[in-house]
Tab-separated table of C-alpha atoms in Angstrom:
chain	number	residue	atom	x	y	z
U	87	MET	CA	-23.834	-93.985	27.295
U	88	THR	CA	-21.070	-91.578	26.316
U	89	GLU	CA	-18.292	-93.719	27.816
U	90	PHE	CA	-15.945	-95.752	25.630
U	91	TRP	CA	-13.223	-98.230	26.528
U	92	LEU	CA	-10.236	-98.084	24.213
U	93	ILE	CA	-8.350	-101.360	24.650
U	94	SER	CA	-5.708	-103.374	22.844
U	95	ALA	CA	-4.643	-106.999	22.840
U	96	PRO	CA	-1.757	-108.694	21.021
U	97	GLY	CA	-2.448	-110.155	17.593
U	98	ASP	CA	-2.935	-113.950	17.590
U	99	LYS	CA	-1.885	-115.437	14.293
U	100	THR	CA	-3.548	-112.367	12.808
U	101	CYS	CA	-5.058	-109.235	14.326
U	102	GLN	CA	-8.406	-110.272	12.805
U	103	GLN	CA	-8.410	-113.343	15.059
U	104	THR	CA	-7.878	-111.120	18.119
U	105	TRP	CA	-10.855	-109.020	16.994
U	106	ASP	CA	-13.062	-112.074	16.328
U	107	LYS	CA	-12.310	-113.553	19.764
U	108	MET	CA	-13.174	-110.291	21.531
U	109	MET	CA	-16.387	-109.959	19.460
U	110	ALA	CA	-17.400	-113.535	20.288
U	111	ALA	CA	-16.820	-112.935	24.019
U	112	THR	CA	-18.646	-109.597	24.236
U	113	THR	CA	-21.411	-109.589	21.624
U	114	ARG	CA	-22.269	-112.978	20.114
U	115	THR	CA	-24.162	-114.382	23.080
U	116	ASN	CA	-24.515	-111.646	25.678
U	117	ASN	CA	-24.495	-108.253	23.923
U	118	LEU	CA	-22.287	-106.552	26.515
U	119	SER	CA	-20.971	-103.738	24.296
U	120	THR	CA	-21.011	-102.172	20.854
U	121	ASN	CA	-17.535	-102.586	19.365
U	122	HIS	CA	-15.476	-100.932	16.641
U	123	LYS	CA	-11.982	-101.516	15.339
U	124	PHE	CA	-9.776	-98.549	16.214
U	125	SER	CA	-7.320	-97.851	13.441
U	126	ILE	CA	-3.785	-96.788	14.455
U	127	PRO	CA	-1.204	-96.370	11.666
U	128	ASP	CA	2.362	-97.782	11.667
U	129	LEU	CA	4.058	-95.231	13.885
U	130	LYS	CA	7.823	-94.995	14.455
U	131	VAL	CA	8.708	-97.053	17.506
U	132	GLY	CA	12.068	-95.536	18.560
U	133	THR	CA	14.034	-96.920	21.522
U	134	LEU	CA	12.692	-98.563	24.648
U	135	ASP	CA	14.031	-95.743	26.859
U	136	VAL	CA	12.166	-93.150	24.804
U	137	LEU	CA	8.949	-95.207	24.974
U	138	VAL	CA	9.121	-95.534	28.759
U	139	GLY	CA	9.657	-91.763	29.180
U	140	LEU	CA	6.977	-91.002	26.618
U	141	SER	CA	4.461	-93.190	28.433
U	142	ASP	CA	4.588	-90.829	31.454
U	143	GLU	CA	4.619	-87.678	29.334
U	144	LEU	CA	1.587	-88.812	27.342
U	145	ALA	CA	-0.357	-89.515	30.553
U	146	LYS	CA	0.205	-85.885	31.642
U	147	LEU	CA	-0.552	-84.565	28.158
U	148	ASP	CA	-3.762	-86.627	28.057
U	149	SER	CA	-4.988	-84.997	31.318
U	150	PHE	CA	-4.018	-81.513	30.115
U	151	VAL	CA	-5.712	-81.829	26.709
U	152	GLU	CA	-8.849	-83.340	28.264
U	153	SER	CA	-9.033	-80.348	30.634
U	154	VAL	CA	-8.749	-77.910	27.679
U	155	VAL	CA	-11.442	-79.804	25.713
U	156	LYS	CA	-13.747	-79.551	28.746
U	157	LYS	CA	-12.925	-75.870	29.289
U	158	VAL	CA	-13.772	-74.977	25.681
U	159	ALA	CA	-17.010	-77.024	25.855
U	160	GLN	CA	-18.023	-75.452	29.173
U	161	TYR	CA	-17.242	-71.941	27.946
U	162	MET	CA	-19.322	-72.608	24.834
U	163	ALA	CA	-22.225	-73.444	27.183
U	164	ASP	CA	-21.612	-70.236	29.178
U	165	VAL	CA	-21.508	-68.063	26.047
U	166	LEU	CA	-24.664	-69.604	24.571
U	167	GLU	CA	-26.525	-68.707	27.827
U	168	ASP	CA	-30.200	-69.068	26.864
U	169	SER	CA	-29.520	-71.620	24.120
U	170	ARG	CA	-27.825	-74.258	26.249
U	171	ASP	CA	-29.814	-76.968	24.489
U	172	LYS	CA	-27.913	-75.968	21.324
U	173	VAL	CA	-24.510	-76.622	22.913
U	174	GLN	CA	-24.317	-80.267	21.918
U	175	GLU	CA	-24.969	-79.541	18.242
U	176	ASN	CA	-22.025	-77.103	18.266
U	177	LEU	CA	-19.663	-79.595	19.894
U	178	LEU	CA	-18.490	-81.412	16.771
U	179	ALA	CA	-15.188	-82.957	15.668
U	180	ASN	CA	-14.365	-82.602	11.977
U	181	GLY	CA	-17.997	-81.675	11.314
U	182	VAL	CA	-19.505	-84.828	12.868
U	183	ASP	CA	-20.795	-85.642	16.359
U	184	LEU	CA	-18.199	-86.908	18.833
U	185	ILE	CA	-19.391	-90.512	18.946
U	186	THR	CA	-19.288	-90.783	15.136
U	187	TYR	CA	-15.791	-89.266	15.117
U	188	ILE	CA	-14.456	-91.718	17.709
U	189	THR	CA	-16.082	-94.814	16.233
U	190	ARG	CA	-14.802	-93.963	12.748
U	191	PHE	CA	-11.450	-92.592	13.863
U	192	GLN	CA	-8.873	-92.064	11.140
U	193	TRP	CA	-5.388	-90.747	11.921
U	194	ASP	CA	-4.878	-87.229	10.491
U	195	MET	CA	-1.694	-87.649	8.452
U	196	ALA	CA	-1.549	-83.956	7.483
U	197	LYS	CA	-1.642	-82.621	11.053
U	198	TYR	CA	0.398	-85.358	12.672
U	199	PRO	CA	2.779	-86.874	10.043
U	200	ILE	CA	3.645	-90.463	10.987
U	201	LYS	CA	7.158	-90.102	9.555
U	202	GLN	CA	7.890	-87.929	12.606
U	203	SER	CA	9.006	-89.584	15.842
U	204	LEU	CA	6.381	-90.274	18.528
U	205	LYS	CA	8.000	-87.590	20.714
U	206	ASN	CA	7.696	-85.012	17.924
U	207	ILE	CA	4.047	-85.873	17.335
U	208	SER	CA	3.297	-85.465	21.056
U	209	GLU	CA	5.131	-82.096	21.039
U	210	ILE	CA	3.097	-80.904	18.020
U	211	ILE	CA	-0.108	-81.750	19.932
U	212	SER	CA	1.172	-80.150	23.133
U	213	LYS	CA	2.056	-76.859	21.372
U	214	GLN	CA	-1.217	-76.795	19.459
U	215	VAL	CA	-3.410	-77.341	22.536
U	216	THR	CA	-1.358	-74.968	24.733
U	217	GLN	CA	-2.006	-72.280	22.103
U	218	ILE	CA	-5.753	-73.019	22.203
U	219	ASP	CA	-5.692	-72.824	26.011
U	220	ASN	CA	-3.878	-69.455	25.979
U	221	ASP	CA	-6.176	-68.027	23.288
U	222	LEU	CA	-9.232	-69.188	25.237
U	223	LYS	CA	-8.020	-67.367	28.362
U	224	THR	CA	-7.511	-64.122	26.392
U	225	ARG	CA	-10.829	-64.289	24.535
U	226	ALA	CA	-12.816	-65.386	27.579
U	227	SER	CA	-11.339	-62.597	29.685
U	228	ALA	CA	-12.246	-59.907	27.105
U	229	TYR	CA	-15.797	-61.241	26.602
U	230	ASN	CA	-16.396	-61.765	30.347
U	231	ASN	CA	-15.327	-58.173	31.107
U	232	LEU	CA	-17.723	-56.857	28.505
U	233	LYS	CA	-20.529	-59.094	29.762
U	234	GLY	CA	-19.795	-58.163	33.393
U	235	ASN	CA	-19.880	-54.413	32.682
U	236	LEU	CA	-23.165	-54.789	30.808
U	237	GLN	CA	-24.692	-56.862	33.625
U	238	ASN	CA	-23.633	-54.237	36.183
U	239	LEU	CA	-25.383	-51.528	34.176
U	240	GLU	CA	-28.461	-53.712	33.705
U	241	ARG	CA	-28.493	-54.431	37.439
U	242	LYS	CA	-28.410	-50.701	38.129
U	243	ASN	CA	-31.573	-50.313	36.070
U	244	ALA	CA	-33.420	-53.125	37.816
U	245	GLY	CA	-34.280	-54.034	41.379
U	246	SER	CA	-35.869	-52.050	44.167
U	247	LEU	CA	-36.575	-48.307	44.012
U	248	LEU	CA	-34.326	-47.971	47.064
U	249	THR	CA	-31.230	-48.973	45.070
U	250	ARG	CA	-31.878	-48.898	41.315
U	251	SER	CA	-30.871	-46.115	38.960
U	252	LEU	CA	-33.601	-43.526	38.557
U	253	ALA	CA	-32.263	-42.097	35.297
U	254	ASP	CA	-34.737	-43.921	33.052
U	255	ILE	CA	-37.707	-43.182	35.351
U	256	VAL	CA	-37.637	-39.396	35.831
U	257	LYS	CA	-38.082	-36.572	33.311
U	258	LYS	CA	-36.789	-33.045	33.232
U	259	GLU	CA	-40.267	-31.624	33.922
U	260	ASP	CA	-40.426	-33.512	37.264
U	261	PHE	CA	-37.858	-31.107	38.750
U	262	VAL	CA	-37.483	-27.467	39.653
U	263	LEU	CA	-34.071	-26.790	38.105
U	264	ASP	CA	-31.660	-23.824	38.233
U	265	SER	CA	-33.386	-22.219	41.219
U	266	GLU	CA	-31.320	-20.496	43.847
U	267	TYR	CA	-33.863	-21.242	46.599
U	268	LEU	CA	-35.953	-24.264	45.618
U	269	ILE	CA	-35.006	-27.919	45.077
U	270	THR	CA	-36.939	-31.075	44.157
U	271	LEU	CA	-36.226	-34.235	46.171
U	272	LEU	CA	-37.181	-37.813	45.282
U	273	VAL	CA	-38.644	-39.936	48.080
U	274	VAL	CA	-39.338	-43.690	48.153
U	275	VAL	CA	-42.550	-44.446	50.062
U	276	PRO	CA	-43.836	-47.972	50.853
U	277	LYS	CA	-47.203	-48.586	49.163
U	278	THR	CA	-48.843	-49.207	52.523
U	279	ALA	CA	-47.716	-45.725	53.673
U	280	TYR	CA	-49.134	-43.640	50.770
U	281	PRO	CA	-51.911	-42.102	52.950
U	282	ASP	CA	-49.347	-41.236	55.683
U	283	TRP	CA	-47.115	-39.548	53.084
U	284	GLN	CA	-49.947	-37.452	51.669
U	285	LYS	CA	-50.935	-36.343	55.173
U	286	ALA	CA	-47.424	-35.670	56.442
U	287	TYR	CA	-45.060	-34.518	53.691
U	288	GLU	CA	-45.988	-30.800	53.851
U	289	THR	CA	-45.245	-30.732	57.581
U	290	LEU	CA	-42.007	-32.770	57.650
U	291	ALA	CA	-40.096	-29.485	57.569
U	292	GLU	CA	-40.818	-25.800	57.272
U	293	MET	CA	-40.769	-24.363	53.769
U	294	VAL	CA	-42.159	-27.404	51.881
U	295	VAL	CA	-44.106	-26.199	48.844
U	296	PRO	CA	-47.768	-27.221	49.400
U	297	ARG	CA	-49.267	-29.740	46.953
U	298	SER	CA	-45.866	-30.161	45.264
U	299	SER	CA	-45.703	-33.962	45.635
U	300	ASN	CA	-46.356	-36.199	42.615
U	301	LEU	CA	-46.172	-39.972	42.198
U	302	LEU	CA	-43.641	-40.561	39.405
U	303	PHE	CA	-43.237	-44.357	39.378
U	304	GLU	CA	-44.256	-47.530	41.230
U	305	ASP	CA	-42.788	-51.003	41.597
U	306	ASN	CA	-44.330	-53.928	43.535
U	307	ASP	CA	-43.501	-52.541	46.979
U	308	SER	CA	-43.017	-48.788	46.792
U	309	GLY	CA	-43.692	-45.568	44.945
U	310	LEU	CA	-41.308	-42.772	43.958
U	311	PHE	CA	-42.656	-39.330	44.904
U	312	SER	CA	-41.248	-35.913	44.059
U	313	VAL	CA	-41.496	-33.051	46.537
U	314	THR	CA	-40.283	-29.442	46.246
U	315	LEU	CA	-38.964	-27.396	49.182
U	316	PHE	CA	-36.546	-24.626	50.050
U	317	ARG	CA	-32.886	-25.659	49.969
U	318	LYS	CA	-32.279	-24.553	53.573
U	319	ALA	CA	-34.881	-27.114	54.803
U	320	ILE	CA	-33.244	-30.165	53.174
U	321	ASP	CA	-31.479	-31.582	56.267
U	322	ASP	CA	-34.489	-31.142	58.507
U	323	PHE	CA	-36.785	-32.725	55.885
U	324	LYS	CA	-34.468	-35.766	55.390
U	325	HIS	CA	-34.220	-36.337	59.153
U	326	LYS	CA	-38.003	-36.229	59.707
U	327	ALA	CA	-38.672	-38.361	56.597
U	328	ARG	CA	-36.314	-41.065	57.881
U	329	GLU	CA	-38.222	-41.151	61.207
U	330	GLN	CA	-41.439	-41.823	59.268
U	331	LYS	CA	-39.783	-44.626	57.144
U	332	PHE	CA	-39.725	-42.486	53.998
U	333	THR	CA	-36.387	-42.753	52.133
U	334	VAL	CA	-34.961	-39.702	50.363
U	335	ARG	CA	-32.868	-40.859	47.383
U	336	GLU	CA	-29.638	-38.976	46.677
U	337	PHE	CA	-30.239	-37.827	43.109
U	338	GLN	CA	-29.313	-34.819	41.022
U	339	TYR	CA	-30.879	-34.389	37.633
U	340	ASN	CA	-28.013	-34.265	35.135
U	341	GLU	CA	-29.059	-34.735	31.539
U	342	GLU	CA	-25.540	-35.249	30.156
U	343	GLU	CA	-24.658	-37.903	32.735
U	344	MET	CA	-27.906	-39.783	32.092
U	345	LYS	CA	-27.342	-39.635	28.337
U	346	ALA	CA	-23.781	-40.933	28.763
U	347	ASP	CA	-25.087	-43.899	30.835
U	348	LYS	CA	-27.630	-44.798	28.152
U	349	GLU	CA	-25.000	-44.528	25.417
U	350	GLU	CA	-22.601	-46.739	27.410
U	351	MET	CA	-25.317	-49.367	27.790
U	352	THR	CA	-26.066	-49.295	24.049
U	353	ARG	CA	-22.353	-49.484	23.209
U	354	LEU	CA	-21.725	-52.462	25.505
U	355	SER	CA	-24.790	-54.262	24.223
U	356	THR	CA	-23.714	-53.701	20.587
U	357	ASP	CA	-20.129	-54.795	21.340
U	358	LYS	CA	-21.398	-57.973	23.009
U	359	LYS	CA	-23.545	-58.826	19.975
U	360	LYS	CA	-20.613	-58.102	17.637
U	361	GLN	CA	-18.251	-60.365	19.590
U	362	PHE	CA	-20.761	-63.169	20.113
U	363	GLY	CA	-20.749	-64.607	16.545
U	364	PRO	CA	-16.957	-64.673	16.016
U	365	LEU	CA	-16.441	-66.052	19.553
U	366	VAL	CA	-18.886	-68.953	19.027
U	367	ARG	CA	-17.222	-69.711	15.668
U	368	TRP	CA	-13.773	-69.707	17.323
U	369	LEU	CA	-15.034	-72.011	20.089
U	370	LYS	CA	-16.536	-74.454	17.555
U	371	VAL	CA	-13.343	-74.618	15.479
U	372	ASN	CA	-11.024	-74.942	18.456
U	373	PHE	CA	-13.218	-77.404	20.314
U	374	SER	CA	-12.985	-79.615	17.225
U	375	GLU	CA	-9.181	-79.151	17.055
U	376	ALA	CA	-8.697	-79.912	20.766
U	377	PHE	CA	-10.995	-82.948	20.721
U	378	ILE	CA	-9.277	-84.386	17.640
U	379	ALA	CA	-5.881	-83.843	19.326
U	380	TRP	CA	-7.189	-85.617	22.450
U	381	ILE	CA	-8.255	-88.738	20.551
U	382	HIS	CA	-4.888	-88.795	18.747
U	383	ILE	CA	-3.213	-88.788	22.187
U	384	LYS	CA	-5.347	-91.780	23.186
U	385	ALA	CA	-4.160	-93.508	19.984
U	386	LEU	CA	-0.523	-92.656	20.818
U	387	ARG	CA	-0.947	-93.999	24.359
U	388	VAL	CA	-2.431	-97.275	23.112
U	389	PHE	CA	0.425	-97.646	20.635
U	390	VAL	CA	3.191	-96.890	23.173
U	391	GLU	CA	1.658	-99.028	25.930
U	392	SER	CA	0.984	-101.946	23.547
U	393	VAL	CA	4.616	-101.973	22.351
U	394	LEU	CA	5.891	-101.763	25.954
U	395	ARG	CA	3.615	-104.608	27.109
U	396	TYR	CA	3.423	-106.903	24.106
U	397	GLY	CA	6.917	-106.274	22.638
U	398	LEU	CA	8.215	-106.128	19.075
U	399	PRO	CA	7.515	-106.551	16.250
U	400	VAL	CA	4.431	-104.308	16.572
U	401	ASN	CA	1.483	-106.686	16.537
U	402	PHE	CA	-1.687	-105.696	18.359
U	403	GLN	CA	-5.344	-104.913	17.682
U	404	ALA	CA	-6.799	-101.683	19.099
U	405	MET	CA	-10.525	-101.930	19.816
U	406	LEU	CA	-13.158	-99.443	20.940
U	407	LEU	CA	-15.915	-100.790	23.178
U	408	GLN	CA	-19.051	-98.910	24.140
U	409	PRO	CA	-20.587	-100.617	27.183
U	410	SER	CA	-24.004	-99.854	28.611
U	411	LYS	CA	-24.315	-98.863	32.275
U	412	LYS	CA	-25.885	-102.212	33.163
U	413	THR	CA	-23.229	-104.335	31.469
U	414	MET	CA	-20.033	-102.625	32.647
U	415	LYS	CA	-19.268	-104.993	35.535
U	416	LYS	CA	-19.983	-108.104	33.487
U	417	LEU	CA	-17.984	-106.761	30.514
U	418	ARG	CA	-14.979	-106.156	32.773
U	419	GLU	CA	-15.171	-109.745	34.052
U	420	VAL	CA	-15.421	-111.169	30.515
U	421	LEU	CA	-12.400	-109.113	29.348
U	422	ASN	CA	-10.380	-110.179	32.384
U	423	ASP	CA	-11.151	-113.827	31.647
U	424	LEU	CA	-10.299	-113.367	27.981
U	425	TYR	CA	-6.951	-111.648	28.579
U	426	LYS	CA	-5.766	-112.759	32.025
U	427	HIS	CA	-3.082	-114.924	30.408
U	428	LEU	CA	-1.354	-111.695	29.217
U	429	ASP	CA	-0.401	-110.570	32.724
U	430	SER	CA	-0.925	-112.984	35.574
U	431	SER	CA	0.035	-110.413	38.241
U	432	ALA	CA	-2.678	-107.984	37.056
U	433	ALA	CA	-5.224	-110.804	36.930
U	434	ALA	CA	-4.284	-111.817	40.496
U	435	ILE	CA	-4.697	-108.247	41.745
U	436	ILE	CA	-8.112	-108.005	40.075
U	437	ASP	CA	-9.244	-111.380	41.455
U	438	SER	CA	-8.195	-110.471	44.991
U	439	ALA	CA	-9.810	-107.030	44.683
U	440	MET	CA	-13.085	-108.696	43.787
U	441	ASP	CA	-12.853	-110.735	46.985
U	442	ILE	CA	-12.022	-107.829	49.297
U	443	PRO	CA	-14.949	-105.437	49.802
U	444	GLY	CA	-13.976	-101.769	49.888
U	445	LEU	CA	-10.665	-102.223	48.049
U	446	ASN	CA	-10.938	-99.756	45.233
U	447	LEU	CA	-8.576	-100.247	42.311
U	448	SER	CA	-10.198	-97.665	40.079
U	449	GLN	CA	-7.457	-95.110	40.889
U	450	GLN	CA	-4.865	-96.978	38.871
U	451	GLU	CA	-7.256	-98.953	36.631
U	452	TYR	CA	-4.635	-101.515	35.672
U	453	TYR	CA	-5.791	-104.541	33.693
U	454	PRO	CA	-4.028	-107.393	31.869
U	455	TYR	CA	-4.847	-105.644	28.570
U	456	VAL	CA	-4.108	-102.036	27.568
U	457	TYR	CA	-7.061	-99.864	28.603
U	458	TYR	CA	-7.965	-96.169	28.396
U	459	LYS	CA	-11.340	-94.591	29.060
U	460	ILE	CA	-12.829	-91.905	26.794
U	461	ASP	CA	-15.853	-90.076	28.183
U	462	CYS	CA	-17.695	-87.849	25.701
U	463	ASN	CA	-19.856	-86.224	28.372
U	464	LEU	CA	-17.775	-83.062	28.607
U	465	LEU	CA	-20.183	-80.703	30.363
U	466	ASP	CA	-21.060	-80.184	34.016
U	467	PHE	CA	-24.762	-80.080	33.175
U	468	LYS	CA	-26.904	-82.482	31.205
U	469	VAL	CA	-27.948	-81.061	27.867
C-alpha cells in the first residue's frame, strides 16, 4: 500500500502517552497499520485570524503542489518511454525512496527556516513549486516539439508504399534523368496483381518503353515498380493505371532534397539524445524538490489544524499510519472510537453516516482528529 494517513491528536499528560494509546489501539492486538511518529518542529503560531486564513490557503497550495509532483512524475515516465520500469527508481526524495522519506521525515531547516512566520514558509514553498511548474512547461514543450518532429519524419519513412517516403528506397540509377523526352514513373502494384502489371504496363499508354519496368522494393502487400515512358504520355498512362488499380506515386528524384531530409533526421535524433540526459536529471532533481515541498505542506497543515482544533499552548502528537487495504475500514472505526471525545459533532456525523447506506462523506473527510491522506502512487500506470 502506498497510502498513508497523517493524523494528530492532542497530547495527554505527555505526547508519548498519546502515541502509546494510538499504538495500543491499532497494533498491539489487531495489527491494523504500521505507524511512525511524524516530527514537526516548534513553528511560529501567529494570530488566530492568520491561522484561519492560512488553513484555506494551505488546502489550495496542497492541491497545487500535489498536481505538480504528479506532472513531473508522469512526464518522467513519458520521457523514459521504453524504460518505464525504471521510473520508480528515479522518483526519489532526498536520495531515498518516497516511503522511507515520509516515514523518516525531518523538517528541512535550511530551506524552510522555522524562525519565519507560517505564512512566509507557505509563500516560499508556493514560489518554489510555481517555478518548477513553469520550468517543466518550458522544457516539456521544447522536448515534445523535437520528439514530435522526429516522429513525423520516422512516420514518413514507415508504413505502406502508398504513403511512405520513397527517398530511402530508390537510387539514382533507377531513373532516366535530364531527358527532354523520357521520364521514369514509380508505380505501386498489389502483390496479387504482379502478373497483370507485367502483361499490361507496356500497353497502358502509347510510347511506354518496352521492358523498362523493374521491381525496386516490396513490403507485405505491394511492390514498387519503375517504368519509363515519353513525357507526353504521362496523363494517359496515369488514367489507365488507376483503372487497373495500379497507383502512380508523385515523385521526382531530387538528390539534394533527399540528402537534406536524411540530415534533418540525423540532426533531430542527435538533438533528442543530447537533451535526454540533462532533462532526466532535471526531472529527478525537481521531482525530489516538489515532493519534499509537498510533505512540508502536509506538516504545516497538521500544525495549523491542530492548533485551531486543540488550542494553545501547542500540544499535540503527529502520527503517520500506513494501513493495509483490508484493514482500512476497521482502522477508521478504531480511530473514531479512540478520538470521538475530541469532537462529538464529528463523531455523530460519522455514526449516522455508517447507518445510512449511500451517504458518502469521503468528499469532506472530516473526523474528530486531524487527518490528511498522502498517496505515494503518483503515476497513472502501475510500474
